[in-house]
Amino acid sequence: MKIVIKSDKTNLSMPVPMNMAAFAIKKIPDTVLERFRAKLPAEYAKALCKENLIFIFETCRPELEKFKVLEVVNARKEDGTLVSRVI
């Protein structure tokens, strides 16, 4: 799996082994999740937490492992910042 973040100030491509994905999710700073929550409607914001992200990953993992290359996240902001997650 590869996590890609591109913006005018950042160009980061980080390979993460599938076995370490849950560990990587646990290491996401709480401030990052708080910023995401602030942009979501209240009913969805309360569901955005590390535990749910890990649950979703573990549930989908058997299917994700079947694909050699699969882009599961492609988020682009108005200022051109790109976040992509490729498995």
Coordinates of N, CA, C and O in Angstrom, one line a residue:
M1 N 0.9 -1.2 0.0 CA 0.0 0.0 0.0 C 0.9 1.2 0.0 O 2.0 1.2 0.6
K2 N 0.4 2.3 -0.7 CA 1.2 3.5 -0.7 C 0.3 4.7 -0.4 O -0.8 4.7 -0.9
I3 N 0.7 5.6 0.5 CA 0.0 6.8 0.8 C 0.7 7.9 0.1 O 1.9 8.1 0.3
V4 N 0.0 8.7 -0.7 CA 0.5 9.9 -1.4 C -0.1 11.1 -1.0 O -1.4 11.2 -0.9
I5 N 0.7 12.2 -0.6 CA 0.2 13.5 -0.3 C 1.0 14.5 -1.1 O 2.2 14.5 -1.1
K6 N 0.3 15.3 -2.0 CA 0.9 16.3 -2.8 C 0.2 17.6 -2.6 O -1.0 17.7 -2.7
S7 N 1.0 18.6 -2.4 CA 0.5 20.0 -2.4 C 1.6 20.9 -2.8 O 2.7 20.4 -3.2
D8 N 1.4 22.2 -2.8 CA 2.4 23.1 -3.3 C 3.6 23.1 -2.3 O 4.8 23.3 -2.8
K9 N 3.5 22.7 -1.1 CA 4.6 22.6 -0.1 C 5.0 21.2 0.2 O 6.1 21.0 0.7
T10 N 4.2 20.2 -0.2 CA 4.5 18.8 0.2 C 4.4 17.9 -1.0 O 3.5 18.0 -1.8
N11 N 5.4 17.0 -1.1 CA 5.3 15.9 -2.1 C 5.8 14.6 -1.4 O 7.0 14.4 -1.3
L12 N 4.9 13.9 -0.8 CA 5.2 12.7 0.0 C 4.6 11.5 -0.6 O 3.4 11.4 -0.9
S13 N 5.4 10.5 -0.7 CA 4.9 9.2 -1.1 C 5.5 8.1 -0.2 O 6.7 8.0 -0.1
M14 N 4.6 7.5 0.6 CA 5.1 6.6 1.7 C 4.5 5.2 1.5 O 3.3 5.0 1.6
P15 N 5.4 4.2 1.2 CA 4.9 2.9 1.2 C 4.7 2.4 2.6 O 5.4 2.6 3.5
V16 N 3.5 1.7 2.8 CA 3.2 1.1 4.1 C 2.8 -0.3 3.8 O 1.8 -0.6 3.1
P17 N 3.5 -1.3 4.4 CA 3.1 -2.7 4.2 C 1.7 -2.9 4.7 O 1.3 -2.3 5.7
M18 N 0.9 -3.8 4.1 CA -0.5 -4.0 4.5 C -0.6 -4.5 5.9 O -1.5 -4.1 6.6
N19 N 0.4 -5.2 6.4 CA 0.5 -5.6 7.8 C 0.6 -4.5 8.8 O 0.3 -4.6 10.0
M20 N 1.1 -3.3 8.3 CA 1.3 -2.2 9.2 C 0.2 -1.1 9.1 O 0.3 -0.1 9.7
A21 N -0.8 -1.3 8.3 CA -1.8 -0.3 8.0 C -2.5 0.1 9.3 O -2.7 1.3 9.5
A22 N -2.9 -0.9 10.1 CA -3.7 -0.6 11.3 C -2.8 0.2 12.2 O -3.2 1.2 12.9
F23 N -1.5 -0.1 12.3 CA -0.5 0.6 13.1 C -0.4 2.0 12.6 O -0.4 3.0 13.4
A24 N -0.4 2.2 11.3 CA -0.3 3.6 10.7 C -1.5 4.4 11.0 O -1.4 5.6 11.3
I25 N -2.7 3.8 11.0 CA -3.9 4.5 11.3 C -3.9 4.9 12.8 O -4.3 6.1 13.1
K26 N -3.4 4.1 13.7 CA -3.3 4.4 15.1 C -2.4 5.6 15.3 O -2.5 6.4 16.3
K27 N -1.4 5.8 14.4 CA -0.4 6.9 14.6 C -0.9 8.2 13.9 O -0.2 9.2 14.0
I28 N -2.1 8.3 13.3 CA -2.6 9.5 12.7 C -2.8 10.5 13.9 O -3.5 10.2 14.9
P29 N -2.2 11.7 13.8 CA -2.4 12.6 14.9 C -3.9 13.0 15.1 O -4.6 13.1 14.1
D30 N -4.3 13.1 16.4 CA -5.7 13.5 16.7 C -6.1 14.8 16.0 O -7.2 15.0 15.7
T31 N -5.1 15.7 15.9 CA -5.4 17.1 15.3 C -5.8 16.9 13.9 O -6.7 17.7 13.4
V32 N -5.3 15.9 13.2 CA -5.7 15.7 11.8 C -7.1 15.2 11.7 O -7.9 15.7 10.9
L33 N -7.5 14.3 12.6 CA -8.9 13.8 12.6 C -9.8 15.0 13.0 O -10.9 15.1 12.5
E34 N -9.4 15.8 13.9 CA -10.3 16.9 14.3 C -10.5 17.9 13.2 O -11.6 18.4 13.0
R35 N -9.5 18.1 12.4 CA -9.7 19.0 11.2 C -10.7 18.4 10.2 O -11.5 19.1 9.6
F36 N -10.6 17.1 10.0 CA -11.5 16.4 9.1 C -12.9 16.5 9.7 O -13.9 16.7 8.9
R37 N -13.1 16.2 11.0 CA -14.4 16.3 11.6 C -15.0 17.6 11.5 O -16.2 17.8 11.3
A38 N -14.2 18.7 11.5 CA -14.7 20.1 11.5 C -15.4 20.3 10.1 O -16.3 21.2 10.0
K39 N -15.0 19.6 9.1 CA -15.5 19.8 7.7 C -16.7 18.9 7.4 O -17.3 19.1 6.3
L40 N -17.0 18.0 8.3 CA -18.1 17.1 8.1 C -19.4 17.5 8.8 O -19.3 18.2 9.9
P41 N -20.6 17.1 8.3 CA -21.8 17.3 9.1 C -21.7 16.6 10.4 O -21.0 15.5 10.5
A42 N -22.3 17.1 11.4 CA -22.2 16.6 12.8 C -22.5 15.1 12.9 O -21.8 14.3 13.6
E43 N -23.5 14.6 12.2 CA -23.9 13.2 12.2 C -22.8 12.3 11.7 O -22.8 11.1 12.1
Y44 N -22.0 12.8 10.8 CA -20.9 11.9 10.2 C -19.6 12.2 11.0 O -18.8 11.3 11.2
A45 N -19.4 13.3 11.5 CA -18.2 13.7 12.2 C -18.0 12.8 13.5 O -16.8 12.4 13.7
K46 N -19.0 12.5 14.2 CA -18.8 11.7 15.4 C -18.4 10.2 15.0 O -17.9 9.5 15.9
A47 N -18.6 9.8 13.8 CA -18.2 8.4 13.4 C -16.8 8.4 12.9 O -16.3 7.3 12.8
L48 N -16.2 9.5 12.7 CA -14.8 9.5 12.2 C -13.8 9.4 13.4 O -13.6 10.4 14.1
C49 N -13.3 8.2 13.6 CA -12.3 8.0 14.7 C -11.4 6.8 14.2 O -11.7 6.1 13.3
K50 N -10.3 6.7 14.9 CA -9.3 5.7 14.6 C -9.9 4.3 14.6 O -9.6 3.4 13.8
E51 N -10.7 4.0 15.6 CA -11.3 2.7 15.8 C -12.1 2.3 14.6 O -12.1 1.2 14.1
N52 N -12.9 3.3 14.1 CA -13.8 3.0 12.9 C -12.9 2.8 11.7 O -13.2 1.9 10.8
L53 N -11.9 3.6 11.5 CA -11.0 3.5 10.4 C -10.3 2.1 10.4 O -10.2 1.5 9.3
I54 N -9.9 1.7 11.5 CA -9.2 0.4 11.6 C -10.2 -0.7 11.3 O -9.9 -1.7 10.6
F55 N -11.5 -0.6 11.9 CA -12.5 -1.6 11.6 C -12.8 -1.7 10.1 O -12.9 -2.8 9.6
I56 N -12.9 -0.6 9.4 CA -13.2 -0.6 8.0 C -12.0 -1.2 7.2 O -12.3 -2.1 6.4
F57 N -10.8 -0.9 7.6 CA -9.7 -1.5 7.0 C -9.6 -3.0 7.1 O -9.5 -3.7 6.2
E58 N -9.8 -3.4 8.4 CA -9.7 -4.9 8.7 C -10.9 -5.6 8.0 O -10.7 -6.8 7.5
T59 N -12.0 -5.0 7.9 CA -13.2 -5.6 7.2 C -12.9 -5.7 5.7 O -13.2 -6.8 5.1
C60 N -12.3 -4.7 5.1 CA -12.1 -4.7 3.6 C -10.7 -5.4 3.2 O -10.5 -5.6 2.1
R61 N -9.9 -5.6 4.2 CA -8.5 -6.1 3.9 C -8.5 -7.3 3.0 O -7.7 -7.4 2.0
P62 N -9.3 -8.4 3.2 CA -9.2 -9.5 2.3 C -9.5 -9.2 0.8 O -8.8 -9.7 -0.1
E63 N -10.4 -8.2 0.6 CA -10.7 -7.8 -0.8 C -9.6 -6.9 -1.3 O -9.2 -7.0 -2.5
L64 N -9.0 -6.1 -0.5 CA -8.0 -5.1 -0.9 C -6.7 -5.9 -1.3 O -6.0 -5.5 -2.2
E65 N -6.4 -7.0 -0.6 CA -5.2 -7.8 -0.9 C -5.3 -8.5 -2.3 O -4.3 -8.9 -2.8
K66 N -6.5 -8.6 -2.9 CA -6.6 -9.3 -4.2 C -6.1 -8.4 -5.3 O -5.8 -8.9 -6.4
F67 N -6.0 -7.1 -5.1 CA -5.6 -6.1 -6.1 C -4.2 -5.8 -6.0 O -3.7 -5.5 -4.9
K68 N -3.5 -5.8 -7.2 CA -2.1 -5.4 -7.1 C -2.0 -3.8 -7.0 O -1.1 -3.3 -6.3
V69 N -2.8 -3.1 -7.7 CA -2.8 -1.7 -7.7 C -4.3 -1.2 -7.6 O -5.0 -1.5 -8.6
L70 N -4.7 -0.5 -6.6 CA -6.0 0.0 -6.4 C -6.0 1.3 -5.7 O -5.5 1.3 -4.5
E71 N -6.5 2.3 -6.3 CA -6.5 3.6 -5.6 C -7.8 3.7 -4.9 O -8.9 3.7 -5.5
V72 N -7.8 3.7 -3.6 CA -9.0 3.7 -2.8 C -9.4 5.1 -2.2 O -10.5 5.3 -1.8
V73 N -8.5 6.0 -2.3 CA -8.8 7.4 -1.9 C -8.1 8.3 -2.9 O -6.9 8.2 -3.2
N74 N -8.9 9.3 -3.4 CA -8.3 10.4 -4.2 C -9.0 11.6 -3.9 O -10.1 11.9 -4.3
A75 N -8.5 12.4 -3.0 CA -9.1 13.6 -2.5 C -8.3 14.8 -2.9 O -7.1 14.8 -2.7
R76 N -8.9 15.8 -3.6 CA -8.2 16.9 -4.1 C -8.9 18.2 -3.6 O -10.1 18.3 -3.8
K77 N -8.2 19.1 -2.9 CA -8.7 20.3 -2.4 C -8.7 21.4 -3.5 O -8.1 21.2 -4.6
E78 N -9.4 22.5 -3.3 CA -9.5 23.5 -4.3 C -8.1 24.2 -4.6 O -7.9 24.6 -5.7
D79 N -7.2 24.1 -3.5 CA -5.9 24.7 -3.8 C -5.0 23.8 -4.5 O -3.8 24.1 -4.7
G80 N -5.4 22.6 -4.8 CA -4.6 21.6 -5.6 C -4.0 20.5 -4.7 O -3.3 19.6 -5.3
T81 N -4.1 20.6 -3.4 CA -3.6 19.6 -2.5 C -4.2 18.2 -2.9 O -5.4 18.1 -3.0
L82 N -3.4 17.2 -3.0 CA -3.9 15.9 -3.4 C -3.5 14.9 -2.3 O -2.4 14.9 -1.8
V83 N -4.5 14.1 -1.9 CA -4.2 12.9 -1.0 C -4.7 11.7 -1.7 O -5.9 11.6 -2.1
S84 N -3.8 10.7 -1.9 CA -4.2 9.5 -2.6 C -3.7 8.3 -1.8 O -2.6 8.3 -1.3
R85 N -4.5 7.3 -1.7 CA -4.1 6.1 -1.1 C -4.2 4.9 -2.1 O -5.3 4.6 -2.6
V86 N -3.0 4.4 -2.4 CA -3.0 3.3 -3.4 C -2.6 2.0 -2.7 O -1.6 2.0 -2.0
I87 N -3.3 1.0 -3.1 CA -2.9 -0.3 -2.5 C -2.4 -1.2 -3.6 O -2.8 -1.2 -4.7

